[in-house]
mmCIF file of C-alpha atoms in Angstrom:
data_model
loop_
_atom_site.group_PDB
_atom_site.id
_atom_site.type_symbol
_atom_site.label_atom_id
_atom_site.label_comp_id
_atom_site.label_asym_id
_atom_site.label_seq_id
_atom_site.Cartn_x
_atom_site.Cartn_y
_atom_site.Cartn_z
ATOM 1 C CA LEU A 94 158.485 -44.138 -58.262
ATOM 2 C CA GLU A 95 162.243 -43.688 -58.389
ATOM 3 C CA GLU A 96 162.583 -46.872 -60.422
ATOM 4 C CA ALA A 97 159.919 -45.663 -62.858
ATOM 5 C CA ILE A 98 161.617 -42.301 -63.299
ATOM 6 C CA SER A 99 164.996 -43.986 -63.837
ATOM 7 C CA LEU A 100 163.478 -45.900 -66.778
ATOM 8 C CA LEU A 101 163.198 -42.607 -68.665
ATOM 9 C CA ASP A 102 167.022 -42.422 -68.758
ATOM 10 C CA ARG A 103 167.989 -46.101 -68.625
ATOM 11 C CA TYR A 104 165.166 -48.246 -69.933
ATOM 12 C CA LYS A 105 165.031 -51.912 -68.913
ATOM 13 C CA THR A 106 162.142 -54.171 -69.887
ATOM 14 C CA GLU A 107 162.193 -55.846 -66.489
ATOM 15 C CA GLY A 108 161.966 -52.399 -64.885
ATOM 16 C CA VAL A 109 158.396 -51.905 -66.126
ATOM 17 C CA ARG A 110 157.447 -55.320 -64.750
ATOM 18 C CA ASP A 111 159.103 -54.478 -61.424
ATOM 19 C CA VAL A 112 157.247 -51.171 -61.138
ATOM 20 C CA SER A 113 153.933 -52.838 -62.013
ATOM 21 C CA HIS A 114 154.583 -55.640 -59.518
ATOM 22 C CA LYS A 115 155.404 -53.150 -56.756
ATOM 23 C CA GLU A 116 152.251 -51.172 -57.540
ATOM 24 C CA GLU A 117 150.183 -54.352 -57.200
ATOM 25 C CA GLN A 118 151.833 -54.909 -53.808
ATOM 26 C CA VAL A 119 150.949 -51.358 -52.794
ATOM 27 C CA ASP A 120 147.320 -52.048 -53.788
ATOM 28 C CA ARG A 121 147.268 -55.130 -51.562
ATOM 29 C CA TYR A 122 148.883 -53.214 -48.695
ATOM 30 C CA GLU A 123 146.326 -50.448 -49.067
ATOM 31 C CA ASP A 124 143.443 -52.932 -48.932
ATOM 32 C CA ARG A 125 144.855 -54.669 -45.860
ATOM 33 C CA LEU A 126 145.725 -51.472 -44.031
ATOM 34 C CA VAL A 127 142.375 -49.805 -44.669
ATOM 35 C CA THR A 128 140.512 -52.972 -43.660
ATOM 36 C CA TYR A 129 142.567 -53.184 -40.483
ATOM 37 C CA LEU A 130 142.128 -49.495 -39.630
ATOM 38 C CA VAL A 131 138.377 -49.673 -40.179
ATOM 39 C CA GLN A 132 138.244 -52.642 -37.796
ATOM 40 C CA VAL A 133 140.324 -50.739 -35.244
ATOM 41 C CA SER A 134 138.032 -47.719 -35.578
ATOM 42 C CA LYS A 135 135.116 -49.794 -34.291
ATOM 43 C CA HIS A 136 136.805 -49.978 -30.898
ATOM 44 C CA GLU A 137 136.870 -47.270 -28.295
ATOM 45 C CA LEU A 138 139.952 -45.176 -28.958
ATOM 46 C CA THR A 139 141.649 -42.319 -27.215
ATOM 47 C CA ARG A 140 141.296 -38.963 -28.916
ATOM 48 C CA LYS A 141 144.942 -39.156 -30.043
ATOM 49 C CA ASP A 142 144.546 -42.696 -31.440
ATOM 50 C CA SER A 143 141.341 -41.737 -33.231
ATOM 51 C CA HIS A 144 143.137 -38.737 -34.624
ATOM 52 C CA THR A 145 146.063 -40.854 -35.849
ATOM 53 C CA LEU A 146 143.706 -43.387 -37.392
ATOM 54 C CA SER A 147 141.851 -40.666 -39.317
ATOM 55 C CA VAL A 148 145.086 -39.230 -40.658
ATOM 56 C CA LEU A 149 146.305 -42.660 -41.744
ATOM 57 C CA LEU A 150 143.053 -43.424 -43.540
ATOM 58 C CA LEU A 151 143.298 -40.153 -45.429
ATOM 59 C CA ILE A 152 146.925 -40.438 -46.507
ATOM 60 C CA ILE A 153 147.035 -44.130 -47.437
ATOM 61 C CA GLY A 154 144.892 -43.484 -50.526
ATOM 62 C CA ASP A 155 147.151 -40.661 -51.688
ATOM 63 C CA MET A 156 150.214 -42.866 -51.253
ATOM 64 C CA GLU A 157 148.586 -45.610 -53.314
ATOM 65 C CA ARG A 158 147.735 -43.132 -56.076
ATOM 66 C CA ILE A 159 151.403 -42.102 -56.254
ATOM 67 C CA SER A 160 152.238 -45.731 -57.047
ATOM 68 C CA ASP A 161 149.594 -45.690 -59.808
ATOM 69 C CA HIS A 162 151.325 -42.695 -61.381
ATOM 70 C CA ALA A 163 154.671 -44.508 -61.137
ATOM 71 C CA VAL A 164 153.194 -47.186 -63.414
ATOM 72 C CA SER A 165 152.092 -44.477 -65.872
ATOM 73 C CA ILE A 166 155.638 -43.089 -65.913
ATOM 74 C CA ALA A 167 157.094 -46.562 -66.497
ATOM 75 C CA LYS A 168 154.634 -47.153 -69.345
ATOM 76 C CA ALA A 169 155.646 -43.820 -70.911
ATOM 77 C CA ALA A 170 159.299 -44.924 -70.748
ATOM 78 C CA GLU A 171 158.292 -48.220 -72.344
ATOM 79 C CA GLU A 172 156.473 -46.420 -75.170
ATOM 80 C CA ILE A 173 159.504 -44.210 -75.826
ATOM 81 C CA TYR A 174 161.736 -47.283 -75.966
ATOM 82 C CA GLU A 175 159.440 -49.460 -78.085
ATOM 83 C CA LYS A 176 158.822 -46.707 -80.631
ATOM 84 C CA ASN A 177 162.511 -45.742 -80.656
ATOM 85 C CA LEU A 178 161.680 -42.125 -79.827
ATOM 86 C CA ALA A 179 163.935 -39.522 -78.261
ATOM 87 C CA PHE A 180 163.238 -36.165 -76.676
ATOM 88 C CA SER A 181 165.334 -33.201 -77.708
ATOM 89 C CA GLN A 182 168.274 -32.388 -75.447
ATOM 90 C CA ALA A 183 166.358 -29.367 -74.144
ATOM 91 C CA ALA A 184 163.353 -31.523 -73.270
ATOM 92 C CA VAL A 185 165.609 -34.112 -71.605
ATOM 93 C CA ARG A 186 167.184 -31.411 -69.407
ATOM 94 C CA GLU A 187 163.751 -30.021 -68.501
ATOM 95 C CA LEU A 188 162.476 -33.491 -67.682
ATOM 96 C CA GLN A 189 165.523 -34.126 -65.482
ATOM 97 C CA VAL A 190 164.800 -30.935 -63.504
ATOM 98 C CA PHE A 191 161.131 -31.889 -63.247
ATOM 99 C CA SER A 192 162.042 -35.430 -62.135
ATOM 100 C CA ALA A 193 164.371 -34.081 -59.461
ATOM 101 C CA ALA A 194 161.608 -31.813 -58.155
ATOM 102 C CA ILE A 195 159.198 -34.756 -57.999
ATOM 103 C CA LYS A 196 161.711 -36.901 -56.147
ATOM 104 C CA GLU A 197 162.312 -34.041 -53.725
ATOM 105 C CA ILE A 198 158.633 -33.451 -52.967
ATOM 106 C CA VAL A 199 157.987 -37.169 -52.450
ATOM 107 C CA GLU A 200 161.023 -37.542 -50.170
ATOM 108 C CA LEU A 201 160.005 -34.458 -48.208
ATOM 109 C CA THR A 202 156.433 -35.705 -47.861
ATOM 110 C CA MET A 203 157.410 -39.216 -46.808
ATOM 111 C CA GLU A 204 159.895 -37.846 -44.293
ATOM 112 C CA ALA A 205 157.196 -35.549 -42.882
ATOM 113 C CA VAL A 206 154.860 -38.532 -42.505
ATOM 114 C CA HIS A 207 157.503 -40.834 -41.050
ATOM 115 C CA THR A 208 158.794 -38.304 -38.509
ATOM 116 C CA GLU A 209 155.495 -36.420 -38.059
ATOM 117 C CA ASN A 210 157.506 -33.278 -38.775
ATOM 118 C CA LEU A 211 155.064 -30.430 -39.419
ATOM 119 C CA GLU A 212 157.817 -28.048 -40.532
ATOM 120 C CA LYS A 213 158.685 -30.426 -43.360
ATOM 121 C CA ALA A 214 154.978 -30.884 -44.144
ATOM 122 C CA GLN A 215 154.619 -27.112 -44.477
ATOM 123 C CA GLN A 216 157.450 -27.060 -47.041
ATOM 124 C CA VAL A 217 155.514 -29.340 -49.381
ATOM 125 C CA GLU A 218 152.854 -26.883 -50.577
ATOM 126 C CA PRO A 219 155.318 -24.233 -51.841
ATOM 127 C CA LEU A 220 157.226 -26.962 -53.699
ATOM 128 C CA GLU A 221 153.948 -28.228 -55.199
ATOM 129 C CA GLU A 222 153.341 -24.714 -56.564
ATOM 130 C CA VAL A 223 156.836 -24.665 -58.087
ATOM 131 C CA ILE A 224 156.058 -28.006 -59.735
ATOM 132 C CA ASP A 225 152.846 -26.563 -61.202
ATOM 133 C CA ASP A 226 154.906 -23.688 -62.648
ATOM 134 C CA LEU A 227 157.515 -26.125 -63.999
ATOM 135 C CA SER A 228 154.779 -28.084 -65.731
ATOM 136 C CA ALA A 229 153.229 -25.030 -67.331
ATOM 137 C CA SER A 230 156.560 -23.687 -68.593
ATOM 138 C CA MET A 231 157.621 -27.117 -69.839
ATOM 139 C CA LYS A 232 154.399 -27.462 -71.838
ATOM 140 C CA GLN A 233 154.898 -23.993 -73.299
ATOM 141 C CA ARG A 234 158.482 -24.752 -74.329
ATOM 142 C CA HIS A 235 157.300 -28.010 -75.918
ATOM 143 C CA ILE A 236 154.806 -26.046 -78.027
ATOM 144 C CA GLU A 237 157.637 -23.764 -79.120
ATOM 145 C CA ARG A 238 159.808 -26.778 -80.077
ATOM 146 C CA LEU A 239 156.850 -28.289 -81.928
ATOM 147 C CA ARG A 240 156.341 -25.079 -83.932
ATOM 148 C CA GLU A 241 160.028 -25.020 -84.788
ATOM 149 C CA GLY A 242 159.951 -28.670 -85.902
ATOM 150 C CA ARG A 243 162.341 -29.783 -83.149
ATOM 151 C CA CYS A 244 159.799 -32.145 -81.600
ATOM 152 C CA THR A 245 156.883 -34.313 -82.666
ATOM 153 C CA ILE A 246 153.236 -34.490 -81.705
ATOM 154 C CA GLU A 247 153.742 -38.113 -80.610
ATOM 155 C CA LEU A 248 156.474 -37.102 -78.168
ATOM 156 C CA GLY A 249 154.216 -34.256 -77.085
ATOM 157 C CA PHE A 250 151.538 -36.728 -76.025
ATOM 158 C CA ILE A 251 154.070 -38.700 -74.011
ATOM 159 C CA LEU A 252 155.457 -35.533 -72.466
ATOM 160 C CA SER A 253 151.925 -34.460 -71.588
ATOM 161 C CA ASP A 254 151.291 -37.829 -69.916
ATOM 162 C CA LEU A 255 154.507 -37.471 -67.932
ATOM 163 C CA THR A 256 153.838 -33.909 -66.821
ATOM 164 C CA THR A 257 150.287 -34.859 -65.830
ATOM 165 C CA SER A 258 151.563 -37.787 -63.752
ATOM 166 C CA TYR A 259 154.199 -35.575 -62.149
ATOM 167 C CA GLN A 260 151.667 -32.874 -61.323
ATOM 168 C CA ARG A 261 149.271 -35.391 -59.813
ATOM 169 C CA ILE A 262 152.051 -36.898 -57.714
ATOM 170 C CA ALA A 263 152.789 -33.420 -56.392
ATOM 171 C CA ASP A 264 149.069 -32.921 -55.706
ATOM 172 C CA HIS A 265 148.947 -36.162 -53.704
ATOM 173 C CA CYS A 266 152.004 -35.049 -51.744
ATOM 174 C CA SER A 267 150.253 -31.769 -51.048
ATOM 175 C CA ASN A 268 147.135 -33.636 -49.887
ATOM 176 C CA ILE A 269 149.242 -35.682 -47.477
ATOM 177 C CA ALA A 270 151.111 -32.666 -46.124
ATOM 178 C CA VAL A 271 147.939 -30.599 -45.725
ATOM 179 C CA CYS A 272 146.325 -33.519 -43.931
ATOM 180 C CA LEU A 273 149.245 -33.719 -41.489
ATOM 181 C CA VAL A 274 149.172 -29.988 -40.781
ATOM 182 C CA GLN A 275 145.396 -29.779 -40.468
ATOM 183 C CA ALA A 276 145.265 -32.911 -38.339
ATOM 184 C CA ASP A 277 147.638 -31.227 -35.918
ATOM 185 C CA LYS A 278 145.098 -28.391 -35.685
ATOM 186 C CA ASP A 279 142.112 -30.817 -35.632
ATOM 187 C CA GLU A 280 141.010 -29.654 -39.083
ATOM 188 C CA TYR A 281 140.367 -32.280 -41.748
ATOM 189 C CA GLY A 282 139.718 -30.416 -44.990
ATOM 190 C CA ARG A 283 141.548 -31.733 -48.028
ATOM 191 C CA HIS A 284 143.540 -29.702 -50.549
#
C-alpha cells in the first residue's frame, strides 16, 4: 500500500508491477492461510484457540482487500503518468493529507492486530470517520475547482477512484478493529 501511494508522487513503471506482484502474493497467502485455518478448525480446540481462529478468518479477508485497493491506487498513478496529467497544487496537498491519514489508519490497525492491543483497535473507528469526512470535503472541493476551470473531469474520475479506494481501505481497517474489539467481548458482528 505504501509503495502504491508513493507512486502518486514519484511514479516508476516497475512500481506498478511490484505492487501487482505483491498483491498476487497476498492472494496466495490468503488462500493458504484460510485453507490451513479451516483444516485446523476441524480439530478440537480450546475456547481461546477457537476464538483466535475465528478472528483470524474474519480479518484475513479484509487484509487481502486492502492489497486489492493498493493495486487500484497504483493503476491510478499509472493512468496519471501515461496521460501526462497533473492535479492542481490544492488537490495534491489534499491528497497528501488523505494519504497520510490512510497510512496512519493502516499502521494503527496492523499494530493493533500484531500486538492484540484493544486500545489501539478502539482508535481506528474515530479515524475512519475522519477519513470519511476528508473524502466528502475533498470531493466537494474538487467540484468547486471543476466549476472554476482549475481541474478536469478526467482528473475528477481518477480522484474519485482514489478517494473510493482510500475510503474502502479505511472501512476494512474498521472491520478489522471492530472484529478485534468484539472478539474480546465474544461478539462477532461486523461493521
